[in-house]
């Protein structure tokens, strides 16, 4: 969109957009094209030239059982992070929404984990679950549960899910609370005159009216779990034990920087780009819909 | 609430306090660990109540440097690096987005829509996804181990540009008409009218972007190889890696506290702006 009245074009608008366009071209478009280009080539050993191989990198990627496992693992991981973080946040928001006095204080006390870096969150949780010293693993030991995420893949997965969800609760909480506070009180009053109990009101009024917020949050949580949890994984498990926590974004890094498989890593980058584009499109369609109804 | 129910009010508050405790527990454990000496931190069970080594641990981490990690860089240096990086990213993003949004909204010029779409696609490309080629570009430009390499590749931001575009679109047309009648040129109009009108949006965005910049992890990990360019968030990973044999949890947790404190303070102190920034950049 453009303003009805606007300035005459000259050199100025180009100078104004130049910084952003230059940075975008150099650090976004160029690397993305580079990844696309490399994904069609195989680098010979020692980096001496490369051969065009068409879709071979993609074919071998999808024939690689390790990659397919990583895909499923990523879906499992993001699904569980989203469900855990959203259900806890919904509970907290429902409680905070009932409070008249002190709601702001509770909000302050619940939103700050958003500010903590994923890698730092990873350090806190790995300390609590340290197999020999950690407070939680010590307590679990008293109940006869032996905790060691360095050996047990399921426990490692559970641990990164908990740490990732812990950080994301704050974000979901804010949006759920805002959504609940936007519901007019008269709706609740009418329902309670009809004899609806608080639980009934929550189920039949709050939850349906929160559906758009929940959908938006679901997409945002999946994006978060897919791409922003790199620091958590790297600080806690480095994708281990035996790849048990190696999600896609960690595998790109692992294969590209550690394994130095340029073509394979580039093909993975391209696949991830398609996932991001798909998620962005889904989100935009949702926002368009919401604007129409508003 | 619609009806008064003392019992359910009590349960609500109890539930909320339990939630707060649940959320705060990891940080409490870290704080307690940061107040004990190394010997106490090797005895099971670990303490749940603070000890008296807080200042001593702080001094070791902040000034002397943790010797277990590579080089033993003191944390005042990594904190400074993090601060420079976070400020450069936040201010850089705000400045270039303001300028680009101004051009797109207030000027009609050839290629306008092309530029708009070029900015839009960056929304879809988080740095983690295009990590290897972006690293190659930065290495070719000789920007490794520099503040420029740490911040500039992360500066382009479609979300910030879109937000300012929304803000500018809500500013009435009459503003520009009357400013021009008074003889204001494009730069004068930008500086004297648009900037003051977007002040709260700029502040809200700053809170979000500062946190984003401070918490960067993978990018600094790749771009810096020299110890004196380390940021505090990545130094924690180095400590954890060095601690495999004999972890000095009291010092690692002290560093974690230092790493989380600045963005946490910004978010809590500027809570109103934080919420505004979060809801407006994401929606």
Short mmCIF file of N, CA, C and O in Angstrom, two decimals, chain A residues 1-7 9 12-14 16-17 19-21 23-24 27-31 38 92 95 98-99 106-108 111-117 119-120 123-124 127 130 133 135 138 166 171 174 192 201 220 227 230-231 234-235 249 257 262 269 273 276-277 284 290, chain B residues 1-3 8 12-13 16-17 19 23 27 29-30 41 44-46 96 99-100 102-110 112 118-119 122 124-125 128-130 132-134 136-137 156-157 161 165 168-169 171 173 176 180 186 215 217-218 237 249 253 263 271 274 278 282-283:
data_model
loop_
_atom_site.label_atom_id
_atom_site.label_comp_id
_atom_site.label_asym_id
_atom_site.label_seq_id
_atom_site.Cartn_x
_atom_site.Cartn_y
_atom_site.Cartn_z
N UNK A 1 0.84 -1.21 0.00
CA UNK A 1 0.00 0.00 0.00
C UNK A 1 0.86 1.25 0.00
O UNK A 1 1.99 1.24 0.46
N UNK A 2 0.31 2.30 -0.52
CA UNK A 2 1.06 3.54 -0.67
C UNK A 2 0.15 4.66 -0.20
O UNK A 2 -1.06 4.60 -0.30
N UNK A 3 0.77 5.71 0.36
CA UNK A 3 -0.03 6.87 0.76
C UNK A 3 -0.59 7.56 -0.49
O UNK A 3 0.04 7.56 -1.55
N UNK A 4 -1.77 8.16 -0.32
CA UNK A 4 -2.39 8.86 -1.44
C UNK A 4 -1.47 10.00 -1.90
O UNK A 4 -1.14 10.14 -3.06
N UNK A 5 -1.08 10.83 -0.93
CA UNK A 5 -0.14 11.89 -1.27
C UNK A 5 1.25 11.39 -0.91
O UNK A 5 1.46 10.82 0.15
N UNK A 6 2.17 11.54 -1.81
CA UNK A 6 3.51 11.06 -1.52
C UNK A 6 4.54 11.96 -2.16
O UNK A 6 4.22 12.85 -2.95
N UNK A 7 5.79 11.69 -1.81
CA UNK A 7 6.86 12.55 -2.31
C UNK A 7 7.21 12.18 -3.75
O UNK A 7 7.01 11.05 -4.18
N UNK A 9 9.47 10.98 -6.66
CA UNK A 9 10.62 10.09 -6.62
C UNK A 9 11.86 10.82 -7.10
O UNK A 9 11.79 11.76 -7.86
N UNK A 12 16.38 9.82 -3.54
CA UNK A 12 16.21 9.59 -2.10
C UNK A 12 15.60 8.23 -1.73
O UNK A 12 16.18 7.53 -0.91
N UNK A 13 14.45 7.82 -2.33
CA UNK A 13 13.90 6.52 -1.91
C UNK A 13 14.87 5.37 -2.10
O UNK A 13 14.91 4.44 -1.28
N UNK A 14 15.68 5.43 -3.15
CA UNK A 14 16.66 4.36 -3.37
C UNK A 14 17.71 4.35 -2.26
O UNK A 14 18.11 3.30 -1.78
N UNK A 16 17.18 5.33 0.71
CA UNK A 16 16.52 4.88 1.94
C UNK A 16 16.42 3.36 2.01
O UNK A 16 16.61 2.76 3.07
N UNK A 17 16.08 2.71 0.91
CA UNK A 17 15.95 1.26 0.96
C UNK A 17 17.30 0.56 0.79
O UNK A 17 17.41 -0.63 1.10
N UNK A 19 20.28 0.33 2.38
CA UNK A 19 20.92 -0.50 3.42
C UNK A 19 20.24 -1.85 3.59
O UNK A 19 20.91 -2.89 3.60
N UNK A 20 18.92 -1.83 3.68
CA UNK A 20 18.22 -3.10 3.90
C UNK A 20 18.35 -4.02 2.69
O UNK A 20 18.55 -5.22 2.84
N UNK A 21 18.25 -3.45 1.50
CA UNK A 21 18.33 -4.29 0.29
C UNK A 21 19.72 -4.89 0.15
O UNK A 21 19.87 -6.08 -0.16
N UNK A 23 21.96 -5.57 2.53
CA UNK A 23 22.14 -6.63 3.52
C UNK A 23 21.33 -7.87 3.13
O UNK A 23 21.81 -9.00 3.22
N UNK A 24 20.11 -7.65 2.65
CA UNK A 24 19.27 -8.78 2.26
C UNK A 24 19.91 -9.57 1.11
O UNK A 24 19.98 -10.79 1.15
N UNK A 27 23.44 -11.22 2.48
CA UNK A 27 23.42 -12.23 3.55
C UNK A 27 22.20 -13.13 3.54
O UNK A 27 22.12 -14.07 4.32
N UNK A 28 21.20 -12.84 2.69
CA UNK A 28 20.02 -13.71 2.63
C UNK A 28 19.88 -14.35 1.26
O UNK A 28 19.93 -15.57 1.14
N UNK A 29 19.69 -13.51 0.25
CA UNK A 29 19.39 -14.05 -1.08
C UNK A 29 20.58 -14.83 -1.63
O UNK A 29 20.44 -15.96 -2.09
N UNK A 30 21.77 -14.23 -1.56
CA UNK A 30 22.95 -14.89 -2.10
C UNK A 30 23.20 -16.24 -1.42
O UNK A 30 23.32 -17.27 -2.12
N UNK A 31 23.24 -16.33 -0.08
CA UNK A 31 23.45 -17.64 0.55
C UNK A 31 22.34 -18.64 0.22
O UNK A 31 22.62 -19.83 0.04
N UNK A 38 24.34 -25.46 -4.60
CA UNK A 38 25.17 -26.57 -4.08
C UNK A 38 24.39 -27.86 -3.93
O UNK A 38 24.95 -28.94 -3.99
N UNK A 92 -2.23 -21.81 33.12
CA UNK A 92 -1.78 -20.63 33.86
C UNK A 92 -2.62 -19.40 33.48
O UNK A 92 -3.00 -18.62 34.35
N UNK A 95 -6.05 -19.42 35.05
CA UNK A 95 -5.98 -19.04 36.46
C UNK A 95 -5.79 -17.53 36.59
O UNK A 95 -6.49 -16.86 37.36
N UNK A 98 -8.78 -15.31 36.06
CA UNK A 98 -9.79 -15.30 37.13
C UNK A 98 -9.46 -14.29 38.22
O UNK A 98 -10.34 -13.89 38.98
N UNK A 99 -8.19 -13.94 38.33
CA UNK A 99 -7.75 -13.07 39.42
C UNK A 99 -8.04 -11.62 39.07
O UNK A 99 -7.77 -11.17 37.96
N UNK A 106 1.28 -11.49 38.75
CA UNK A 106 1.46 -12.87 38.30
C UNK A 106 2.01 -12.91 36.89
O UNK A 106 2.85 -13.74 36.56
N UNK A 107 1.54 -11.97 36.05
CA UNK A 107 2.04 -11.94 34.69
C UNK A 107 3.55 -11.71 34.69
O UNK A 107 4.30 -12.41 34.02
N UNK A 108 3.99 -10.72 35.50
CA UNK A 108 5.42 -10.44 35.59
C UNK A 108 6.19 -11.68 36.03
O UNK A 108 7.26 -11.97 35.52
N UNK A 111 6.29 -14.38 32.88
CA UNK A 111 6.73 -14.17 31.49
C UNK A 111 8.24 -14.14 31.31
O UNK A 111 8.72 -14.22 30.19
N UNK A 112 9.01 -14.00 32.40
CA UNK A 112 10.44 -13.74 32.22
C UNK A 112 11.25 -14.87 31.57
O UNK A 112 12.28 -14.59 30.97
N UNK A 113 10.85 -16.16 31.64
CA UNK A 113 11.70 -17.15 30.95
C UNK A 113 11.85 -16.88 29.46
O UNK A 113 12.79 -17.35 28.83
N UNK A 114 10.93 -16.07 28.88
CA UNK A 114 11.06 -15.72 27.47
C UNK A 114 12.43 -15.09 27.19
O UNK A 114 13.01 -15.29 26.13
N UNK A 115 12.94 -14.33 28.17
CA UNK A 115 14.17 -13.56 27.95
C UNK A 115 15.43 -14.42 28.04
O UNK A 115 16.51 -13.96 27.71
N UNK A 116 15.30 -15.65 28.49
CA UNK A 116 16.49 -16.48 28.69
C UNK A 116 16.90 -17.16 27.38
O UNK A 116 16.06 -17.71 26.67
N UNK A 117 18.19 -17.10 27.09
CA UNK A 117 18.70 -17.71 25.85
C UNK A 117 18.50 -19.22 25.89
O UNK A 117 18.67 -19.84 26.94
N UNK A 119 20.40 -21.60 24.95
CA UNK A 119 21.59 -22.30 25.44
C UNK A 119 21.68 -22.21 26.97
O UNK A 119 22.09 -23.17 27.63
N UNK A 120 21.29 -21.06 27.54
CA UNK A 120 21.32 -20.90 28.99
C UNK A 120 20.25 -21.79 29.63
O UNK A 120 20.50 -22.45 30.65
N UNK A 123 21.60 -25.15 29.88
CA UNK A 123 22.56 -25.31 30.97
C UNK A 123 21.84 -25.52 32.31
O UNK A 123 22.22 -26.37 33.11
N UNK A 124 20.76 -24.74 32.54
CA UNK A 124 20.03 -24.87 33.81
C UNK A 124 19.43 -26.27 33.95
O UNK A 124 19.50 -26.89 35.02
N UNK A 127 21.93 -29.13 34.44
CA UNK A 127 22.45 -29.13 35.81
C UNK A 127 21.48 -29.83 36.76
O UNK A 127 21.88 -30.65 37.58
N UNK A 130 21.75 -33.58 36.11
CA UNK A 130 23.08 -34.20 36.06
C UNK A 130 23.00 -35.58 36.73
O UNK A 130 22.54 -35.71 37.86
N UNK A 133 24.98 -35.62 40.21
CA UNK A 133 24.80 -34.55 41.18
C UNK A 133 23.42 -33.90 41.16
O UNK A 133 22.98 -33.35 42.16
N UNK A 135 19.77 -32.28 41.22
CA UNK A 135 18.76 -32.35 42.26
C UNK A 135 17.59 -33.22 41.84
O UNK A 135 17.10 -34.05 42.62
N UNK A 138 18.68 -36.89 41.54
CA UNK A 138 18.85 -37.42 42.90
C UNK A 138 17.49 -37.83 43.49
O UNK A 138 17.35 -38.92 44.07
N UNK A 166 9.61 -25.28 28.67
CA UNK A 166 9.73 -24.34 29.80
C UNK A 166 9.95 -22.92 29.29
O UNK A 166 9.35 -21.95 29.78
N UNK A 171 5.65 -17.19 26.34
CA UNK A 171 5.12 -16.64 25.10
C UNK A 171 3.65 -17.01 24.92
O UNK A 171 2.79 -16.16 24.71
N UNK A 174 1.23 -15.25 27.42
CA UNK A 174 0.89 -13.87 27.09
C UNK A 174 -0.24 -13.81 26.06
O UNK A 174 -1.19 -13.03 26.21
N UNK A 192 -23.79 -17.39 33.03
CA UNK A 192 -23.98 -17.79 34.42
C UNK A 192 -25.43 -17.57 34.85
O UNK A 192 -25.93 -18.27 35.72
N UNK A 201 -18.44 -22.85 31.60
CA UNK A 201 -18.21 -21.59 30.87
C UNK A 201 -16.86 -21.64 30.16
O UNK A 201 -16.72 -21.19 29.03
N UNK A 220 3.33 -20.96 15.64
CA UNK A 220 4.51 -20.30 16.20
C UNK A 220 5.34 -21.27 17.04
O UNK A 220 6.56 -21.23 17.04
N UNK A 227 13.27 -24.47 14.74
CA UNK A 227 14.44 -23.66 14.40
C UNK A 227 15.13 -22.99 15.58
O UNK A 227 16.32 -22.71 15.52
N UNK A 230 18.01 -24.89 18.65
CA UNK A 230 19.36 -25.36 18.39
C UNK A 230 20.25 -25.24 19.64
O UNK A 230 20.97 -26.17 20.00
N UNK A 231 20.18 -24.07 20.29
CA UNK A 231 21.02 -23.83 21.47
C UNK A 231 20.74 -24.82 22.59
O UNK A 231 21.66 -25.29 23.27
N UNK A 234 22.27 -28.19 21.54
CA UNK A 234 23.73 -28.18 21.53
C UNK A 234 24.30 -28.10 22.94
O UNK A 234 25.31 -28.73 23.23
N UNK A 235 23.67 -27.35 23.82
CA UNK A 235 24.18 -27.24 25.18
C UNK A 235 23.93 -28.52 25.98
O UNK A 235 24.71 -28.86 26.86
N UNK A 249 17.33 -29.25 12.29
CA UNK A 249 18.18 -28.07 12.27
C UNK A 249 19.55 -28.40 12.87
O UNK A 249 20.57 -27.81 12.49
N UNK A 257 29.01 -28.65 9.06
CA UNK A 257 30.20 -28.11 9.70
C UNK A 257 31.10 -29.19 10.27
O UNK A 257 32.32 -29.06 10.27
N UNK A 262 29.03 -30.99 1.93
CA UNK A 262 28.43 -29.74 1.45
C UNK A 262 27.13 -29.97 0.69
O UNK A 262 26.11 -29.35 0.97
N UNK A 269 19.33 -27.91 3.76
CA UNK A 269 18.94 -26.51 3.90
C UNK A 269 17.74 -26.20 3.02
O UNK A 269 16.81 -25.52 3.45
N UNK A 273 14.14 -24.84 4.07
CA UNK A 273 13.57 -23.61 3.53
C UNK A 273 12.14 -23.83 3.07
O UNK A 273 11.26 -23.00 3.30
N UNK A 276 9.92 -23.90 6.08
CA UNK A 276 9.67 -22.55 6.60
C UNK A 276 8.66 -21.83 5.73
O UNK A 276 7.74 -21.17 6.22
N UNK A 277 8.84 -21.93 4.38
CA UNK A 277 7.93 -21.23 3.48
C UNK A 277 6.51 -21.75 3.68
O UNK A 277 5.56 -20.96 3.78
N UNK A 284 0.15 -16.87 7.18
CA UNK A 284 -0.39 -15.69 6.53
C UNK A 284 -1.84 -15.85 6.14
O UNK A 284 -2.64 -14.94 6.27
N UNK A 290 -8.31 -13.69 9.75
CA UNK A 290 -8.61 -13.02 10.99
C UNK A 290 -8.95 -11.56 10.72
O UNK A 290 -9.85 -11.00 11.33
N UNK B 1 -14.62 -11.72 37.69
CA UNK B 1 -15.43 -12.95 37.68
C UNK B 1 -16.89 -12.66 37.99
O UNK B 1 -17.22 -11.62 38.56
N UNK B 2 -17.69 -13.57 37.60
CA UNK B 2 -19.12 -13.31 37.65
C UNK B 2 -19.66 -13.45 39.07
O UNK B 2 -20.38 -12.60 39.56
N UNK B 3 -19.32 -14.55 39.75
CA UNK B 3 -19.84 -14.73 41.10
C UNK B 3 -18.70 -14.76 42.11
O UNK B 3 -17.55 -15.00 41.74
N UNK B 8 -12.96 -20.86 45.65
CA UNK B 8 -12.32 -21.00 44.34
C UNK B 8 -11.28 -19.89 44.13
O UNK B 8 -10.28 -20.08 43.45
N UNK B 12 -7.50 -20.56 43.13
CA UNK B 12 -6.88 -19.90 41.98
C UNK B 12 -5.51 -19.35 42.36
O UNK B 12 -4.52 -19.55 41.66
N UNK B 13 -5.48 -18.62 43.51
CA UNK B 13 -4.20 -18.05 43.93
C UNK B 13 -3.18 -19.14 44.23
O UNK B 13 -2.01 -19.02 43.87
N UNK B 16 -1.85 -20.42 41.03
CA UNK B 16 -0.93 -19.49 40.38
C UNK B 16 0.44 -19.50 41.06
O UNK B 16 1.47 -19.45 40.40
N UNK B 17 0.42 -19.54 42.40
CA UNK B 17 1.71 -19.54 43.12
C UNK B 17 2.49 -20.81 42.79
O UNK B 17 3.71 -20.77 42.63
N UNK B 19 2.32 -22.42 39.99
CA UNK B 19 2.87 -22.22 38.64
C UNK B 19 4.13 -21.38 38.69
O UNK B 19 5.13 -21.69 38.04
N UNK B 23 7.82 -22.56 37.48
CA UNK B 23 8.58 -21.86 36.44
C UNK B 23 9.93 -21.38 36.99
O UNK B 23 10.94 -21.42 36.30
N UNK B 27 15.77 -21.66 37.93
CA UNK B 27 16.60 -20.49 38.18
C UNK B 27 16.99 -20.44 39.67
O UNK B 27 18.11 -20.05 40.01
N UNK B 29 17.51 -23.04 41.59
CA UNK B 29 18.57 -24.04 41.74
C UNK B 29 19.90 -23.47 41.25
O UNK B 29 20.95 -23.65 41.88
N UNK B 30 19.84 -22.73 40.14
CA UNK B 30 21.07 -22.13 39.60
C UNK B 30 21.61 -21.08 40.56
O UNK B 30 22.82 -21.02 40.81
N UNK B 41 29.65 -28.30 46.07
CA UNK B 41 28.91 -28.65 44.86
C UNK B 41 29.26 -30.05 44.34
O UNK B 41 28.80 -30.43 43.27
N UNK B 44 26.48 -34.95 47.29
CA UNK B 44 25.05 -35.22 47.12
C UNK B 44 24.42 -35.33 48.50
O UNK B 44 25.07 -35.90 49.39
N UNK B 45 23.20 -34.86 48.73
CA UNK B 45 22.42 -34.04 47.80
C UNK B 45 22.91 -32.60 47.74
O UNK B 45 23.42 -32.09 48.74
N UNK B 46 22.72 -31.99 46.62
CA UNK B 46 23.11 -30.60 46.46
C UNK B 46 22.20 -29.71 47.32
O UNK B 46 21.07 -30.07 47.61
N UNK B 96 17.54 0.53 9.79
CA UNK B 96 17.34 0.20 8.37
C UNK B 96 15.87 -0.09 8.08
O UNK B 96 15.39 0.20 6.99
N UNK B 99 13.96 3.32 7.71
CA UNK B 99 14.25 3.96 6.44
C UNK B 99 13.54 3.25 5.29
O UNK B 99 12.89 3.87 4.44
N UNK B 100 13.63 1.90 5.28
CA UNK B 100 13.03 1.15 4.18
C UNK B 100 11.51 1.30 4.19
O UNK B 100 10.88 1.50 3.14
N UNK B 102 9.79 3.76 5.37
CA UNK B 102 9.48 5.14 4.96
C UNK B 102 9.48 5.23 3.43
O UNK B 102 8.54 5.78 2.83
N UNK B 103 10.51 4.67 2.80
CA UNK B 103 10.60 4.73 1.35
C UNK B 103 9.42 4.03 0.69
O UNK B 103 8.81 4.53 -0.25
N UNK B 104 9.05 2.85 1.24
CA UNK B 104 8.02 2.05 0.60
C UNK B 104 6.64 2.69 0.77
O UNK B 104 5.78 2.61 -0.12
N UNK B 105 6.41 3.37 1.89
CA UNK B 105 5.08 3.93 2.14
C UNK B 105 4.93 5.32 1.52
O UNK B 105 3.86 5.67 1.01
N UNK B 106 5.97 6.15 1.55
CA UNK B 106 5.80 7.56 1.19
C UNK B 106 6.37 7.95 -0.17
O UNK B 106 6.35 9.13 -0.51
N UNK B 107 6.93 7.00 -0.93
CA UNK B 107 7.46 7.36 -2.24
C UNK B 107 6.89 6.41 -3.27
O UNK B 107 6.74 5.21 -3.01
N UNK B 108 6.59 6.97 -4.44
CA UNK B 108 6.24 6.08 -5.55
C UNK B 108 7.42 6.11 -6.51
O UNK B 108 7.73 7.14 -7.08
N UNK B 109 8.11 4.98 -6.63
CA UNK B 109 9.28 4.96 -7.50
C UNK B 109 9.40 3.61 -8.19
O UNK B 109 8.88 2.60 -7.68
N UNK B 110 10.04 3.58 -9.36
CA UNK B 110 10.19 2.31 -10.07
C UNK B 110 10.87 1.25 -9.20
O UNK B 110 11.71 1.59 -8.38
N UNK B 112 9.64 -0.29 -6.77
CA UNK B 112 9.19 -0.26 -5.38
C UNK B 112 8.71 -1.65 -4.93
O UNK B 112 9.09 -2.14 -3.86
N UNK B 118 11.62 -8.39 -2.00
CA UNK B 118 12.95 -8.82 -1.57
C UNK B 118 13.04 -8.82 -0.04
O UNK B 118 13.62 -9.72 0.57
N UNK B 119 12.46 -7.80 0.57
CA UNK B 119 12.47 -7.73 2.03
C UNK B 119 11.58 -8.83 2.60
O UNK B 119 11.94 -9.49 3.57
N UNK B 122 12.91 -12.46 3.29
CA UNK B 122 13.81 -12.72 4.43
C UNK B 122 13.04 -13.19 5.65
O UNK B 122 13.60 -13.81 6.54
N UNK B 124 11.23 -15.55 5.68
CA UNK B 124 11.13 -17.00 5.61
C UNK B 124 12.48 -17.70 5.81
O UNK B 124 12.54 -18.90 5.74
N UNK B 125 13.55 -16.95 6.03
CA UNK B 125 14.85 -17.61 6.04
C UNK B 125 15.63 -17.40 7.34
O UNK B 125 16.54 -16.58 7.38
N UNK B 128 19.53 -20.23 10.93
CA UNK B 128 19.85 -21.64 11.15
C UNK B 128 19.66 -22.46 9.88
O UNK B 128 20.29 -23.49 9.70
N UNK B 129 18.76 -22.01 9.01
CA UNK B 129 18.42 -22.78 7.83
C UNK B 129 19.49 -22.64 6.73
O UNK B 129 19.80 -23.57 6.02
N UNK B 130 20.06 -21.43 6.61
CA UNK B 130 21.02 -21.19 5.51
C UNK B 130 22.40 -20.98 6.11
O UNK B 130 23.16 -20.13 5.67
N UNK B 132 25.38 -22.67 6.45
CA UNK B 132 26.70 -22.90 5.83
C UNK B 132 27.03 -21.86 4.76
O UNK B 132 28.09 -21.24 4.81
N UNK B 133 26.12 -21.61 3.77
CA UNK B 133 26.45 -20.59 2.77
C UNK B 133 26.61 -19.19 3.37
O UNK B 133 27.45 -18.42 2.90
N UNK B 134 25.82 -18.85 4.40
CA UNK B 134 25.97 -17.52 5.00
C UNK B 134 27.33 -17.40 5.66
O UNK B 134 27.99 -16.36 5.58
N UNK B 136 29.99 -18.91 4.65
CA UNK B 136 30.97 -18.74 3.57
C UNK B 136 31.04 -17.30 3.11
O UNK B 136 32.12 -16.75 2.90
N UNK B 137 29.87 -16.66 2.98
CA UNK B 137 29.86 -15.26 2.54
C UNK B 137 30.62 -14.39 3.54
O UNK B 137 31.48 -13.58 3.17
N UNK B 156 19.14 -7.56 8.82
CA UNK B 156 17.97 -7.42 7.95
C UNK B 156 16.76 -8.08 8.60
O UNK B 156 16.85 -9.20 9.09
N UNK B 157 15.65 -7.37 8.67
CA UNK B 157 14.49 -7.91 9.37
C UNK B 157 13.21 -7.54 8.67
O UNK B 157 12.84 -6.37 8.59
N UNK B 161 10.40 -4.15 9.44
CA UNK B 161 9.99 -3.30 8.32
C UNK B 161 8.46 -3.32 8.17
O UNK B 161 7.83 -2.29 7.98
N UNK B 165 5.86 -0.21 8.60
CA UNK B 165 4.96 0.07 7.49
C UNK B 165 3.53 0.19 8.01
O UNK B 165 2.81 1.12 7.66
N UNK B 168 3.18 3.50 9.87
CA UNK B 168 3.12 4.66 8.97
C UNK B 168 1.77 4.73 8.25
O UNK B 168 1.25 5.80 8.00
N UNK B 169 1.21 3.56 7.92
CA UNK B 169 -0.06 3.57 7.19
C UNK B 169 -1.20 4.12 8.05
O UNK B 169 -2.19 4.62 7.52
N UNK B 171 -0.90 6.63 10.06
CA UNK B 171 -0.72 8.07 10.25
C UNK B 171 -1.54 8.80 9.18
O UNK B 171 -1.40 8.50 7.99
N UNK B 173 -3.25 11.04 6.31
CA UNK B 173 -2.69 11.68 5.12
C UNK B 173 -2.45 13.18 5.35
O UNK B 173 -1.51 13.76 4.80
N UNK B 176 1.06 14.69 6.15
CA UNK B 176 2.01 14.96 5.08
C UNK B 176 1.59 16.21 4.31
O UNK B 176 2.41 17.08 4.02
N UNK B 180 3.87 19.51 4.07
CA UNK B 180 4.39 20.02 2.80
C UNK B 180 3.96 21.47 2.57
O UNK B 180 4.71 22.27 2.04
N UNK B 186 11.21 15.89 2.45
CA UNK B 186 11.08 14.50 2.89
C UNK B 186 11.86 14.18 4.17
O UNK B 186 11.36 13.48 5.05
N UNK B 215 20.61 -13.11 22.90
CA UNK B 215 20.48 -14.56 23.04
C UNK B 215 21.01 -15.35 21.85
O UNK B 215 20.91 -16.57 21.84
N UNK B 217 23.15 -17.56 19.54
CA UNK B 217 24.05 -18.61 20.00
C UNK B 217 24.84 -19.24 18.85
O UNK B 217 26.07 -19.18 18.81
N UNK B 218 24.12 -19.82 17.89
CA UNK B 218 24.80 -20.53 16.80
C UNK B 218 25.68 -19.59 15.98
O UNK B 218 26.82 -19.93 15.64
N UNK B 237 28.39 -22.70 26.85
CA UNK B 237 28.57 -23.98 26.16
C UNK B 237 30.02 -24.47 26.30
O UNK B 237 30.27 -25.65 26.54
N UNK B 249 30.18 -26.53 38.94
CA UNK B 249 28.82 -26.05 38.71
C UNK B 249 28.59 -24.68 39.32
O UNK B 249 27.81 -23.89 38.79
N UNK B 253 27.01 -21.98 36.89
CA UNK B 253 25.69 -21.41 37.17
C UNK B 253 25.78 -19.90 37.40
O UNK B 253 24.87 -19.15 37.04
N UNK B 263 18.97 -9.40 29.59
CA UNK B 263 17.70 -9.41 28.86
C UNK B 263 16.50 -9.56 29.78
O UNK B 263 15.44 -9.00 29.53
N UNK B 271 8.06 -4.09 30.81
CA UNK B 271 7.10 -5.15 30.50
C UNK B 271 6.02 -4.70 29.52
O UNK B 271 5.66 -5.42 28.59
N UNK B 274 7.46 -4.55 26.19
CA UNK B 274 7.79 -5.91 25.77
C UNK B 274 6.55 -6.61 25.19
O UNK B 274 6.61 -7.19 24.10
N UNK B 278 6.12 -7.73 21.33
CA UNK B 278 5.95 -9.14 21.00
C UNK B 278 4.69 -9.35 20.18
O UNK B 278 4.71 -10.02 19.15
N UNK B 282 4.89 -10.15 15.86
CA UNK B 282 4.55 -11.48 15.42
C UNK B 282 3.25 -11.54 14.65
O UNK B 282 3.03 -12.44 13.87
N UNK B 283 2.36 -10.56 14.92
CA UNK B 283 1.07 -10.66 14.24
C UNK B 283 1.04 -9.86 12.96
O UNK B 283 1.80 -8.95 12.77
#
